[in-house]
Amino acid sequence: MSAASRWDAIVIGADVNGLVAAHLLARAGRRVLVVDSRKAPEQRVDVGWVPPQVLRDLGIRAPAFYLQADQRDPWITAPLPGGGKLELWRDLGQSTEAIRKLSPADAAKWPEFCTRMRRLAGVLEALYVQPAPDVETREIGELLRMAGLGLHVRRLGKQTVIDLLRILPMSIAELLDDWFENDTLKGVLGAAGVWHLRQGPRAGGTAFNFLHHHVGSPAGVFRPPRSNITQVLTAMPGVEVRWGGSAEAVVLATAGRVTGVRSGSEELVAPLVVSSADPQTTFAPLKPQLDAEFVRAVGNIKSRSIVARGTAQLERPADFKTLCLAPSLDHLERAHDDAKYGRTSARPYVEAVATDGRLDLHVQYAVTIDQTLIASVAAALGVAASQVSLEPQSGHHYHGELTLDQILFMRPVPGWSRYRTPIHGLYLCGPGTHPGGGIAGAAGRNAARVILKDN
């Protein structure tokens, strides 16, 4: 066998999902190559829950795997309008006391709110570690799986069933207004509802986005866990990873069947290709071989990136671990209003994580990056504009927004939610598939299980 055709499978993308899929295929005896056009990262923090099933299937145990920033306490800090700050802690009682200083009524409701949201996030966890439900199936195994999930929800009690049906389509603003009165508290929580969405907190379905990002976190912590899972996977033996290609890898296919991948000037032959790239990029060179309706559906995936990433250099240590600059739901809504009309927000939502003498920044509702935006971010953080560096995010971080019409069996497009594609031998495994971004490795594991069943 020639060097060009010695692979059983080629995986495009050395992100967490691509690497999980690659290692699971390799553990099943397949010869796997991973190609990535980026340079190998020296250090990488993954944001999102790593399902224990992923670690179990790959045989990863502590101390190789650790939650790098999961134990940050307080998990969020927010400045108060009149001075001072609100700090929310991993301990429910400690957070309750912090909230009591702002609103005794909100403090009284905090433990129950956290408990009920955690139950709902648990339902999503059960959904996320398996392929999306097949609503058109007649297979007894799939019907039993869906029935089992329904029974699981029912066992959680009547209130959870009511909450699930009522809350998922709600706006995060409606949900929080139901529970709380303090603007700062609602701003901190509401920010998680619009994370990576080109929507404001009063848009329907943002309560689902809030719960999605609560998955994997303990009750009362409403930001995703952080880990080093990609670093661990990169160091594991069993698959070859080629970094730093001269161009993005392109899927090759003939007559509706995959033949391999073009990486730069090299053509790599394999009967199986697994792409963790976003669906629109993956299918772009294959349009002549695809049904027009499928091409139209892929082209209509909402992937509107409005997040800038960057850093701010610090002259002295930060007095917080994670800072949220979203003073109220109204602030978030007004920031979105600018983006809605194609303008960068004059007062964007900013989240800053203190790391090694700098702040790692998430700046949302940044349609374009200019000096006005940089000055606004710098002023909000209390640093000089020269200390802030921002760059636009290339494409949507999750390869498609987590709106209600782009989740579960509608992700990436209706009819193709279970990692297979119309091109024989081509599978998807990235965050553009179920369960979406922020769930580290779940799509890769789900896809590998489907691939091994098919092949």
XYZ file of C-alpha atoms in Angstrom:
455
model
C 0.000 0.000 0.000
C 1.397 3.411 -0.935
C 2.024 6.098 1.661
C -0.753 8.193 0.136
C -3.414 5.533 0.769
C -2.368 3.913 4.016
C -5.101 5.515 6.098
C -8.440 3.942 6.972
C -9.788 7.331 7.999
C -8.766 10.973 7.806
C -10.125 13.447 10.343
C -10.210 17.140 9.433
C -9.588 19.317 12.474
C -7.550 18.672 15.634
C -10.067 20.255 17.953
C -11.518 18.288 20.834
C -14.284 16.643 18.768
C -11.981 15.715 15.907
C -9.433 14.220 18.288
C -12.051 12.304 20.272
C -13.439 10.786 17.061
C -9.936 9.983 15.803
C -8.862 8.218 19.005
C -12.067 6.209 19.272
C -11.656 5.030 15.666
C -8.008 4.192 16.368
C -8.958 2.215 19.475
C -11.269 0.191 17.222
C -8.282 -0.765 15.046
C -8.498 1.915 12.332
C -5.416 3.714 10.995
C -6.253 7.372 11.466
C -4.652 10.619 10.333
C -5.724 14.023 11.657
C -4.966 17.124 9.568
C -5.216 20.710 10.807
C -4.104 23.878 9.039
C -3.315 25.662 12.312
C -0.034 25.549 14.170
C 0.073 23.140 17.093
C -1.093 25.073 20.163
C 1.368 25.275 23.048
C -1.439 25.509 25.566
C -5.164 25.451 25.124
C -8.094 25.793 27.459
C -11.319 24.157 26.356
C -14.538 25.773 27.512
C -17.382 23.335 27.969
C -18.478 20.203 29.781
C -16.520 17.039 29.031
C -18.991 14.159 29.420
C -17.620 11.385 31.658
C -18.513 8.900 28.904
C -15.847 10.521 26.697
C -13.167 10.079 29.360
C -14.285 6.527 30.099
C -14.258 5.418 26.453
C -10.771 6.861 25.938
C -9.383 5.565 29.230
C -8.470 9.062 30.430
C -8.129 9.448 34.183
C -6.680 11.996 36.573
C -4.032 13.349 36.814
C -3.724 13.443 33.000
C -7.049 15.220 32.789
C -7.860 18.077 35.094
C -10.376 20.868 35.170
C -7.972 23.729 34.724
C -10.162 26.571 35.895
C -13.246 24.756 37.098
C -12.595 25.541 40.739
C -12.374 29.328 40.325
C -14.108 30.904 43.272
C -15.932 33.231 43.116
C -16.952 31.963 39.692
C -18.112 35.437 38.631
C -17.665 39.021 39.780
C -19.785 41.957 38.635
C -19.373 45.630 39.553
C -22.326 47.347 41.222
C -23.663 50.696 39.940
C -22.968 52.544 43.179
C -19.598 50.955 43.840
C -18.636 47.609 45.275
C -19.206 44.287 43.565
C -21.399 41.218 43.476
C -19.508 37.951 43.817
C -21.182 34.606 43.221
C -19.562 31.536 44.703
C -19.605 27.801 44.133
C -21.135 27.439 47.579
C -24.874 28.165 47.380
C -24.975 29.543 50.889
C -22.146 31.974 50.260
C -23.806 33.244 47.075
C -27.113 33.560 48.892
C -25.520 35.826 51.482
C -23.869 37.944 48.773
C -27.218 38.366 47.012
C -28.984 39.156 50.302
C -27.008 42.411 50.547
C -28.645 43.518 47.291
C -32.071 41.930 47.595
C -33.395 39.757 50.430
C -36.212 38.626 48.121
C -33.732 37.410 45.481
C -31.617 35.690 48.119
C -34.648 33.754 49.321
C -35.295 32.465 45.808
C -31.680 31.687 44.827
C -31.390 28.108 46.208
C -34.632 26.932 44.574
C -33.764 28.610 41.261
C -30.372 26.911 41.209
C -31.837 23.504 42.057
C -34.485 23.664 39.343
C -32.077 24.901 36.677
C -29.647 22.098 37.556
C -32.387 19.496 37.077
C -33.164 20.891 33.625
C -29.477 20.955 32.696
C -29.353 17.295 33.729
C -32.061 16.490 31.176
C -29.927 18.117 28.478
C -26.899 16.113 29.628
C -28.836 12.890 29.033
C -29.761 14.127 25.541
C -26.241 15.205 24.660
C -24.324 11.975 25.226
C -26.287 10.224 22.460
C -27.150 11.092 18.860
C -30.137 13.397 18.496
C -33.503 11.646 18.708
C -34.699 10.341 15.346
C -38.268 11.638 15.223
C -39.054 9.675 12.043
C -37.741 6.323 13.232
C -39.633 3.055 13.332
C -36.702 1.129 14.795
C -37.638 -0.425 18.090
C -34.255 0.364 19.655
C -34.538 4.077 18.917
C -38.159 4.177 20.071
C -37.157 2.512 23.329
C -34.336 5.030 23.785
C -36.719 7.961 23.372
C -39.206 6.318 25.717
C -36.432 5.840 28.266
C -35.552 9.524 28.089
C -39.200 10.450 28.602
C -39.374 8.148 31.610
C -36.199 9.711 32.999
C -37.778 13.171 32.775
C -41.031 11.959 34.313
C -39.168 10.496 37.286
C -37.744 13.932 38.020
C -41.227 15.019 39.022
C -44.146 17.068 37.799
C -42.408 20.409 38.387
C -39.459 19.432 36.168
C -41.792 18.389 33.352
C -43.613 21.721 33.617
C -40.324 23.639 33.748
C -38.957 21.792 30.721
C -41.972 22.543 28.540
C -42.337 26.115 29.755
C -38.777 27.355 30.057
C -36.952 26.036 26.978
C -38.771 28.323 24.498
C -38.741 31.337 26.837
C -36.465 34.326 26.631
C -33.852 34.510 29.362
C -35.247 37.934 30.300
C -38.712 36.474 30.922
C -37.235 33.664 32.997
C -35.111 35.954 35.143
C -37.846 38.563 35.559
C -40.027 35.747 36.904
C -37.504 35.028 39.636
C -35.435 38.090 40.491
C -35.537 41.868 40.868
C -31.884 42.974 41.045
C -30.483 44.237 37.732
C -26.870 43.197 38.376
C -27.826 39.622 39.205
C -30.069 39.399 36.148
C -27.321 40.855 33.945
C -24.785 38.255 35.077
C -27.210 35.381 34.457
C -28.705 36.862 31.287
C -25.269 37.105 29.682
C -25.077 33.287 29.636
C -28.378 33.230 27.748
C -27.003 35.254 24.822
C -23.524 33.692 24.760
C -22.438 33.514 21.075
C -25.922 34.479 19.846
C -26.771 37.395 17.605
C -29.808 37.897 19.780
C -30.719 39.931 22.816
C -31.987 38.579 26.136
C -35.617 39.179 25.155
C -35.430 36.791 22.189
C -37.312 33.508 22.467
C -35.123 30.468 23.101
C -32.385 32.282 24.984
C -33.473 30.465 28.152
C -32.471 27.248 26.359
C -29.067 28.751 25.554
C -28.703 29.625 29.247
C -29.410 26.015 30.259
C -27.137 24.661 27.522
C -24.213 26.543 29.048
C -25.152 25.356 32.539
C -24.661 21.721 31.486
C -21.844 20.082 33.439
C -21.645 22.786 36.108
C -22.815 22.368 39.711
C -25.966 24.020 40.969
C -25.473 27.752 41.277
C -22.588 28.031 38.766
C -23.815 29.453 35.460
C -20.673 29.402 33.352
C -19.245 26.378 31.488
C -16.437 24.295 32.987
C -12.921 24.740 31.598
C -10.430 21.938 30.980
C -7.241 20.866 29.229
C -8.883 18.013 27.314
C -7.453 18.982 23.887
C -3.908 18.987 25.287
C -4.448 15.523 26.757
C -5.843 14.172 23.486
C -3.023 15.701 21.438
C -0.429 13.973 23.624
C -2.126 10.560 23.472
C -0.569 7.942 21.160
C -2.540 6.106 18.506
C -3.188 8.706 15.807
C -0.916 10.910 13.725
C -1.668 14.638 13.794
C -0.313 16.868 11.037
C -0.367 20.546 11.965
C 0.235 23.673 9.958
C -0.973 22.843 6.464
C -0.630 25.597 3.879
C -4.415 25.698 3.381
C -7.624 24.348 4.866
C -8.153 20.669 4.090
C -10.687 20.003 1.313
C -12.861 16.895 1.087
C -12.489 14.996 -2.194
C -15.336 12.925 -3.600
C -16.343 11.323 -6.871
C -19.880 10.352 -7.867
C -21.183 10.938 -4.348
C -18.492 8.856 -2.631
C -15.583 10.251 -0.619
C -12.081 9.519 -1.923
C -9.916 11.417 0.521
C -8.656 14.879 1.406
C -6.535 17.530 -0.263
C -4.214 19.097 2.290
C -2.229 21.856 0.627
C -0.783 20.350 -2.551
C -1.014 16.782 -1.257
C -3.889 14.412 -1.919
C -4.436 11.935 0.885
C -6.489 8.880 -0.010
C -8.895 7.242 2.429
C -12.304 5.551 2.189
C -13.553 7.465 5.227
C -13.355 11.179 6.035
C -14.598 12.736 9.274
C -14.848 16.528 9.368
C -14.963 18.646 12.505
C -14.903 21.775 10.337
C -18.119 23.763 10.085
C -20.706 22.236 7.716
C -20.719 25.172 5.312
C -16.953 24.935 4.789
C -17.030 21.142 4.556
C -19.700 21.025 1.844
C -18.600 24.069 -0.183
C -16.399 22.111 -2.659
C -18.975 19.309 -2.928
C -21.980 21.334 -4.105
C -22.067 19.853 -7.650
C -22.559 16.398 -6.101
C -25.247 17.433 -3.635
C -28.998 17.844 -3.870
C -30.025 21.471 -4.356
C -32.360 21.424 -1.356
C -29.558 20.146 0.888
C -27.207 22.839 -0.414
C -29.856 25.473 0.278
C -30.390 24.193 3.842
C -26.667 24.214 4.610
C -26.320 27.699 3.161
C -29.101 28.916 5.469
C -27.408 27.795 8.693
C -27.231 30.865 10.918
C -23.535 31.373 11.653
C -23.425 35.067 12.470
C -20.279 35.691 14.444
C -20.429 38.807 16.598
C -17.770 37.946 19.158
C -14.284 39.408 19.342
C -11.557 37.662 21.294
C -8.529 39.333 22.742
C -6.422 40.220 25.731
C -5.780 43.127 28.061
C -2.378 43.424 29.712
C -2.430 44.207 33.434
C -0.028 46.353 35.410
C -1.091 44.749 38.693
C -2.921 41.535 39.622
C -6.670 41.546 39.035
C -8.920 41.518 42.100
C -11.249 39.029 40.403
C -11.054 35.695 38.625
C -13.827 36.196 36.061
C -15.417 39.616 35.546
C -18.799 40.104 33.864
C -19.600 43.541 32.462
C -23.299 43.185 31.686
C -24.948 45.530 34.212
C -28.533 44.635 33.361
C -30.822 42.927 30.883
C -31.511 46.347 29.362
C -27.770 46.832 28.820
C -27.577 43.518 26.963
C -30.648 44.336 24.885
C -29.266 47.742 23.860
C -25.904 46.191 22.989
C -27.752 43.751 20.751
C -29.804 46.560 19.182
C -26.614 47.967 17.674
C -25.566 44.595 16.267
C -29.067 43.965 14.935
C -28.616 46.919 12.597
C -25.041 46.037 11.614
C -23.294 48.330 14.085
C -20.699 47.414 16.668
C -22.128 48.035 20.107
C -21.064 51.259 21.795
C -21.228 49.416 25.136
C -20.682 45.727 24.412
C -21.057 42.837 26.814
C -17.558 41.984 28.062
C -16.352 39.011 30.057
C -12.747 38.890 31.265
C -10.866 35.922 32.726
C -7.717 36.762 34.707
C -4.802 34.594 33.533
C -1.047 35.035 34.051
C -0.950 38.809 34.325
C -3.485 39.470 31.601
C -7.188 39.296 30.915
C -8.578 36.943 28.288
C -11.536 38.767 26.773
C -14.888 37.773 25.303
C -16.442 40.858 23.704
C -19.945 40.319 22.329
C -21.926 42.360 19.804
C -18.718 43.367 18.022
C -19.706 43.509 14.345
C -16.390 45.179 13.450
C -13.285 45.999 15.458
C -12.080 49.589 15.478
C -10.491 52.039 17.885
C -13.896 53.079 19.224
C -14.619 49.499 20.320
C -11.158 49.096 21.822
C -11.544 52.371 23.719
C -14.956 51.271 25.006
C -13.608 47.930 26.243
C -10.578 49.586 27.820
C -12.750 52.117 29.645
C -15.025 49.376 30.963
C -12.015 47.445 32.274
C -10.248 50.513 33.632
C -7.080 50.072 31.530
C -5.420 52.092 28.766
C -6.543 51.425 25.193
C -2.945 50.518 24.327
C -3.215 47.548 26.695
C -6.175 46.011 24.829
C -5.797 43.806 21.768
C -8.844 42.419 19.949
C -9.367 40.324 16.862
C -12.564 39.083 15.237
C -13.485 35.470 15.650
C -13.097 33.587 12.386
C -16.525 32.143 11.669
C -19.016 31.231 14.356
C -17.381 29.606 17.369
C -20.042 26.885 17.430
C -20.338 26.522 13.625
C -23.936 27.656 13.928
C -25.939 29.498 16.547
C -27.739 27.492 19.208
C -31.194 28.781 18.371
C -34.281 26.594 18.732
C -34.404 25.929 14.987
C -30.786 24.730 15.006
C -30.646 22.186 17.847
C -31.229 18.451 18.364
C -32.536 16.741 15.188
C -32.337 20.032 13.258
C -28.561 20.349 13.682
C -26.825 20.904 11.308
C -29.916 20.653 9.060
C -33.174 18.688 9.354
C -32.850 15.134 8.134
C -29.081 14.959 8.628
C -28.621 15.236 12.383
C -26.879 11.917 13.037
C -23.397 12.702 11.691
C -23.914 11.046 8.309
C -23.968 13.118 5.108
C -25.269 12.649 1.534
C -21.679 11.868 0.475
C -20.984 8.201 1.153
C -18.052 7.823 3.543
C -18.141 11.449 4.737
C -19.223 12.157 8.315
C -19.418 15.297 10.441
C -18.268 15.462 14.063
C -17.831 19.164 14.889
C -19.819 21.594 17.020
C -22.055 22.261 14.015
C -23.627 18.872 14.773
C -25.606 17.696 17.804
C -25.218 18.674 20.646
C -23.485 21.863 19.515
C -20.616 23.888 20.903
C -19.674 24.053 24.548
C -19.993 20.278 25.070
C -16.406 19.147 24.678
C -16.046 15.846 22.851
C -19.685 14.731 22.829
C -20.152 15.173 19.072
C -16.855 13.406 18.401
C -17.863 10.445 20.550
C -21.374 10.247 19.118
C -20.043 10.430 15.554
C -17.410 7.737 16.141
C -20.044 5.369 17.484
C -22.221 5.929 14.406
C -19.214 5.463 12.079
C -18.192 2.196 13.719
C -21.774 0.947 13.484
C -21.878 1.804 9.760
C -18.422 0.527 8.868
